[in-house]
Amino acid sequence: MPTCSFCKKPYNEHKGIVVFTFDGKSLSYCSGKCRRNAELGRDPKKTNWVRREKKGKSIKELKEEKIRSIKEDTGDKK
């Protein structure tokens, strides 16, 4: 199974797109969304829908957890 060059997710061969650059590199993408974002030069670490490898959570999920923990902390003080 190939992995997407943008989001690093494994995908089935018949689903994705493979792009060959002029210098001989092959870039495989799982969807058009990943291909367009890569062509626009976006950083996969900064997009909310791509999961981070180190922590396994997206930025949106991390923000939600932080907000939840702050609400719990303020609720305990009252």
CSV table of N, CA and C in Angstrom, one decimal:
chain,number,residue,atom,x,y,z
A,1,MET,N,0.8,-1.2,0.0
A,1,MET,CA,0.0,0.0,0.0
A,1,MET,C,0.9,1.2,0.0
A,2,PRO,N,0.7,2.1,-0.9
A,2,PRO,CA,1.4,3.4,-0.9
A,2,PRO,C,0.9,4.3,0.1
A,3,THR,N,1.8,5.3,0.5
A,3,THR,CA,1.4,6.3,1.5
A,3,THR,C,1.3,7.6,0.8
A,4,CYS,N,0.4,8.5,1.3
A,4,CYS,CA,0.2,9.8,0.7
A,4,CYS,C,1.4,10.7,1.0
A,5,SER,N,1.9,11.4,0.0
A,5,SER,CA,3.1,12.3,0.3
A,5,SER,C,2.7,13.5,1.1
A,6,PHE,N,1.4,13.9,1.2
A,6,PHE,CA,1.0,15.0,2.0
A,6,PHE,C,0.6,14.7,3.4
A,7,CYS,N,-0.4,13.8,3.5
A,7,CYS,CA,-0.9,13.5,4.9
A,7,CYS,C,-0.3,12.2,5.5
A,8,LYS,N,0.5,11.5,4.7
A,8,LYS,CA,1.2,10.2,5.2
A,8,LYS,C,0.2,9.1,5.6
A,9,LYS,N,-1.0,9.1,5.1
A,9,LYS,CA,-1.9,8.0,5.3
A,9,LYS,C,-1.7,6.9,4.2
A,10,PRO,N,-1.8,5.6,4.6
A,10,PRO,CA,-1.8,4.6,3.6
A,10,PRO,C,-3.1,4.5,2.9
A,11,TYR,N,-3.1,4.2,1.6
A,11,TYR,CA,-4.3,4.2,0.8
A,11,TYR,C,-4.2,3.1,-0.3
A,12,ASN,N,-5.3,2.7,-0.8
A,12,ASN,CA,-5.3,1.6,-1.8
A,12,ASN,C,-4.8,2.2,-3.1
A,13,GLU,N,-4.1,1.4,-3.9
A,13,GLU,CA,-3.5,1.8,-5.1
A,13,GLU,C,-4.5,2.4,-6.2
A,14,HIS,N,-5.6,1.8,-6.3
A,14,HIS,CA,-6.6,2.2,-7.3
A,14,HIS,C,-7.3,3.5,-6.9
A,15,LYS,N,-7.2,4.0,-5.7
A,15,LYS,CA,-7.9,5.2,-5.3
A,15,LYS,C,-7.0,6.5,-5.5
A,16,GLY,N,-5.7,6.4,-5.4
A,16,GLY,CA,-4.9,7.6,-5.4
A,16,GLY,C,-4.4,8.1,-6.7
A,17,ILE,N,-3.6,9.2,-6.6
A,17,ILE,CA,-3.0,9.9,-7.8
A,17,ILE,C,-1.5,9.8,-7.6
A,18,VAL,N,-0.8,9.5,-8.7
A,18,VAL,CA,0.7,9.6,-8.7
A,18,VAL,C,1.1,10.6,-9.6
A,19,VAL,N,1.9,11.6,-9.1
A,19,VAL,CA,2.5,12.6,-10.0
A,19,VAL,C,4.0,12.5,-10.1
A,20,PHE,N,4.5,12.5,-11.3
A,20,PHE,CA,5.9,12.5,-11.5
A,20,PHE,C,6.5,13.8,-11.8
A,21,THR,N,7.5,14.3,-11.1
A,21,THR,CA,8.1,15.6,-11.3
A,21,THR,C,9.1,15.5,-12.4
A,22,PHE,N,9.6,16.6,-12.8
A,22,PHE,CA,10.6,16.7,-13.9
A,22,PHE,C,12.0,16.1,-13.4
A,23,ASP,N,12.2,16.2,-12.1
A,23,ASP,CA,13.5,15.7,-11.6
A,23,ASP,C,13.5,14.2,-11.3
A,24,GLY,N,12.4,13.5,-11.6
A,24,GLY,CA,12.2,12.1,-11.5
A,24,GLY,C,11.6,11.6,-10.2
A,25,LYS,N,11.2,12.4,-9.4
A,25,LYS,CA,10.5,12.0,-8.1
A,25,LYS,C,9.1,11.7,-8.4
A,26,SER,N,8.6,10.7,-7.7
A,26,SER,CA,7.1,10.4,-7.8
A,26,SER,C,6.5,10.8,-6.5
A,27,LEU,N,5.4,11.5,-6.6
A,27,LEU,CA,4.6,11.9,-5.4
A,27,LEU,C,3.3,11.3,-5.5
A,28,SER,N,2.9,10.5,-4.5
A,28,SER,CA,1.6,9.9,-4.5
A,28,SER,C,0.7,10.6,-3.5
A,29,TYR,N,-0.6,10.8,-3.9
A,29,TYR,CA,-1.6,11.5,-3.1
A,29,TYR,C,-2.8,10.6,-3.0
A,30,CYS,N,-3.4,10.6,-1.8
A,30,CYS,CA,-4.6,9.8,-1.6
A,30,CYS,C,-5.8,10.4,-2.2
A,31,SER,N,-5.8,11.7,-2.3
A,31,SER,CA,-7.0,12.4,-2.8
A,31,SER,C,-6.6,13.7,-3.5
A,32,GLY,N,-7.6,14.3,-4.2
A,32,GLY,CA,-7.4,15.6,-4.8
A,32,GLY,C,-7.1,16.7,-3.8
A,33,LYS,N,-7.7,16.6,-2.7
A,33,LYS,CA,-7.5,17.5,-1.6
A,33,LYS,C,-6.1,17.6,-1.2
A,34,CYS,N,-5.4,16.5,-1.0
A,34,CYS,CA,-4.0,16.4,-0.7
A,34,CYS,C,-3.2,17.0,-1.8
A,35,ARG,N,-3.5,16.6,-3.0
A,35,ARG,CA,-2.7,17.1,-4.2
A,35,ARG,C,-2.8,18.6,-4.3
A,36,ARG,N,-4.0,19.2,-4.2
A,36,ARG,CA,-4.1,20.6,-4.3
A,36,ARG,C,-3.4,21.4,-3.2
A,37,ASN,N,-3.5,20.9,-2.0
A,37,ASN,CA,-2.8,21.5,-0.9
A,37,ASN,C,-1.3,21.4,-1.0
A,38,ALA,N,-0.8,20.3,-1.5
A,38,ALA,CA,0.7,20.2,-1.7
A,38,ALA,C,1.1,21.1,-2.8
A,39,GLU,N,0.3,21.3,-3.9
A,39,GLU,CA,0.7,22.2,-5.0
A,39,GLU,C,0.7,23.6,-4.6
A,40,LEU,N,-0.2,23.9,-3.6
A,40,LEU,CA,-0.3,25.3,-3.1
A,40,LEU,C,0.8,25.6,-2.1
A,41,GLY,N,1.6,24.6,-1.8
A,41,GLY,CA,2.7,24.8,-0.9
A,41,GLY,C,2.4,24.8,0.6
A,42,ARG,N,1.3,24.3,0.9
A,42,ARG,CA,0.8,24.3,2.3
A,42,ARG,C,1.6,23.3,3.1
A,43,ASP,N,1.8,23.6,4.4
A,43,ASP,CA,2.5,22.7,5.3
A,43,ASP,C,1.5,21.7,5.9
A,44,PRO,N,1.7,20.4,5.8
A,44,PRO,CA,0.7,19.5,6.4
A,44,PRO,C,0.6,19.5,7.9
A,45,LYS,N,1.6,20.0,8.5
A,45,LYS,CA,1.6,20.1,10.0
A,45,LYS,C,0.6,21.2,10.4
A,46,LYS,N,0.4,22.2,9.6
A,46,LYS,CA,-0.5,23.3,9.9
A,46,LYS,C,-1.9,23.2,9.5
A,47,THR,N,-2.2,22.1,8.8
A,47,THR,CA,-3.6,21.9,8.4
A,47,THR,C,-4.4,21.1,9.5
A,48,ASN,N,-5.6,21.5,9.7
A,48,ASN,CA,-6.3,20.9,10.8
A,48,ASN,C,-6.8,19.4,10.6
A,49,TRP,N,-6.9,19.0,9.3
A,49,TRP,CA,-7.4,17.7,9.0
A,49,TRP,C,-6.4,16.7,8.9
A,50,VAL,N,-5.1,17.0,8.9
A,50,VAL,CA,-4.0,16.1,8.9
A,50,VAL,C,-3.6,15.8,10.3
A,51,ARG,N,-3.5,14.5,10.6
A,51,ARG,CA,-3.1,14.1,12.0
A,51,ARG,C,-1.6,14.2,12.1
A,52,ARG,N,-1.2,14.6,13.3
A,52,ARG,CA,0.2,14.7,13.6
A,52,ARG,C,0.7,13.3,13.9
A,53,GLU,N,2.0,13.1,13.6
A,53,GLU,CA,2.6,11.8,13.8
A,53,GLU,C,3.0,11.6,15.3
A,54,LYS,N,3.5,12.7,15.9
A,54,LYS,CA,4.1,12.5,17.2
A,54,LYS,C,3.0,12.3,18.3
A,55,LYS,N,1.9,13.1,18.2
A,55,LYS,CA,0.9,13.1,19.2
A,55,LYS,C,-0.3,12.3,18.7
A,56,GLY,N,-0.5,12.2,17.4
A,56,GLY,CA,-1.6,11.5,16.9
A,56,GLY,C,-2.9,12.2,16.9
A,57,LYS,N,-2.9,13.5,17.1
A,57,LYS,CA,-4.1,14.3,17.2
A,57,LYS,C,-3.9,15.6,16.3
A,58,SER,N,-5.0,16.0,15.7
A,58,SER,CA,-4.9,17.2,14.9
A,58,SER,C,-4.9,18.5,15.8
A,59,ILE,N,-4.6,19.6,15.2
A,59,ILE,CA,-4.5,20.8,16.0
A,59,ILE,C,-5.9,21.2,16.6
A,60,LYS,N,-7.0,20.9,15.8
A,60,LYS,CA,-8.3,21.2,16.3
A,60,LYS,C,-8.6,20.4,17.5
A,61,GLU,N,-8.2,19.1,17.5
A,61,GLU,CA,-8.5,18.2,18.7
A,61,GLU,C,-7.7,18.7,19.9
A,62,LEU,N,-6.4,19.1,19.6
A,62,LEU,CA,-5.6,19.6,20.7
A,62,LEU,C,-6.2,20.9,21.4
A,63,LYS,N,-6.7,21.8,20.5
A,63,LYS,CA,-7.4,23.0,21.1
A,63,LYS,C,-8.6,22.6,21.9
A,64,GLU,N,-9.4,21.7,21.4
A,64,GLU,CA,-10.6,21.3,22.1
A,64,GLU,C,-10.3,20.7,23.5
A,65,GLU,N,-9.2,19.9,23.5
A,65,GLU,CA,-8.8,19.3,24.8
A,65,GLU,C,-8.3,20.4,25.8
A,66,LYS,N,-7.6,21.4,25.2
A,66,LYS,CA,-7.1,22.4,26.1
A,66,LYS,C,-8.2,23.2,26.7
A,67,ILE,N,-9.2,23.5,25.8
A,67,ILE,CA,-10.4,24.3,26.3
A,67,ILE,C,-11.2,23.5,27.4
A,68,ARG,N,-11.3,22.2,27.1
A,68,ARG,CA,-12.0,21.3,28.1
A,68,ARG,C,-11.2,21.3,29.5
A,69,SER,N,-9.9,21.2,29.4
A,69,SER,CA,-9.1,21.2,30.6
A,69,SER,C,-9.2,22.5,31.4
A,70,ILE,N,-9.3,23.6,30.6
A,70,ILE,CA,-9.4,24.9,31.3
A,70,ILE,C,-10.8,25.1,31.9
A,71,LYS,N,-11.8,24.6,31.3
A,71,LYS,CA,-13.2,24.6,31.8
A,71,LYS,C,-13.2,23.8,33.1
A,72,GLU,N,-12.6,22.6,33.1
A,72,GLU,CA,-12.6,21.8,34.3
A,72,GLU,C,-11.9,22.4,35.4
A,73,ASP,N,-10.7,23.1,35.1
A,73,ASP,CA,-9.9,23.7,36.2
A,73,ASP,C,-10.7,24.9,36.8
A,74,THR,N,-11.4,25.7,36.0
A,74,THR,CA,-12.2,26.8,36.5
A,74,THR,C,-13.4,26.3,37.3
A,75,GLY,N,-14.0,25.2,36.9
A,75,GLY,CA,-15.1,24.6,37.5
A,75,GLY,C,-14.7,24.1,38.9
A,76,ASP,N,-13.5,23.6,39.1
A,76,ASP,CA,-13.1,23.1,40.4
A,76,ASP,C,-12.8,24.2,41.4
A,77,LYS,N,-12.4,25.4,40.9
A,77,LYS,CA,-12.1,26.5,41.8
A,77,LYS,C,-13.3,27.1,42.4
A,78,LYS,N,-14.5,27.0,41.8
A,78,LYS,CA,-15.7,27.7,42.3
A,78,LYS,C,-16.3,26.9,43.4
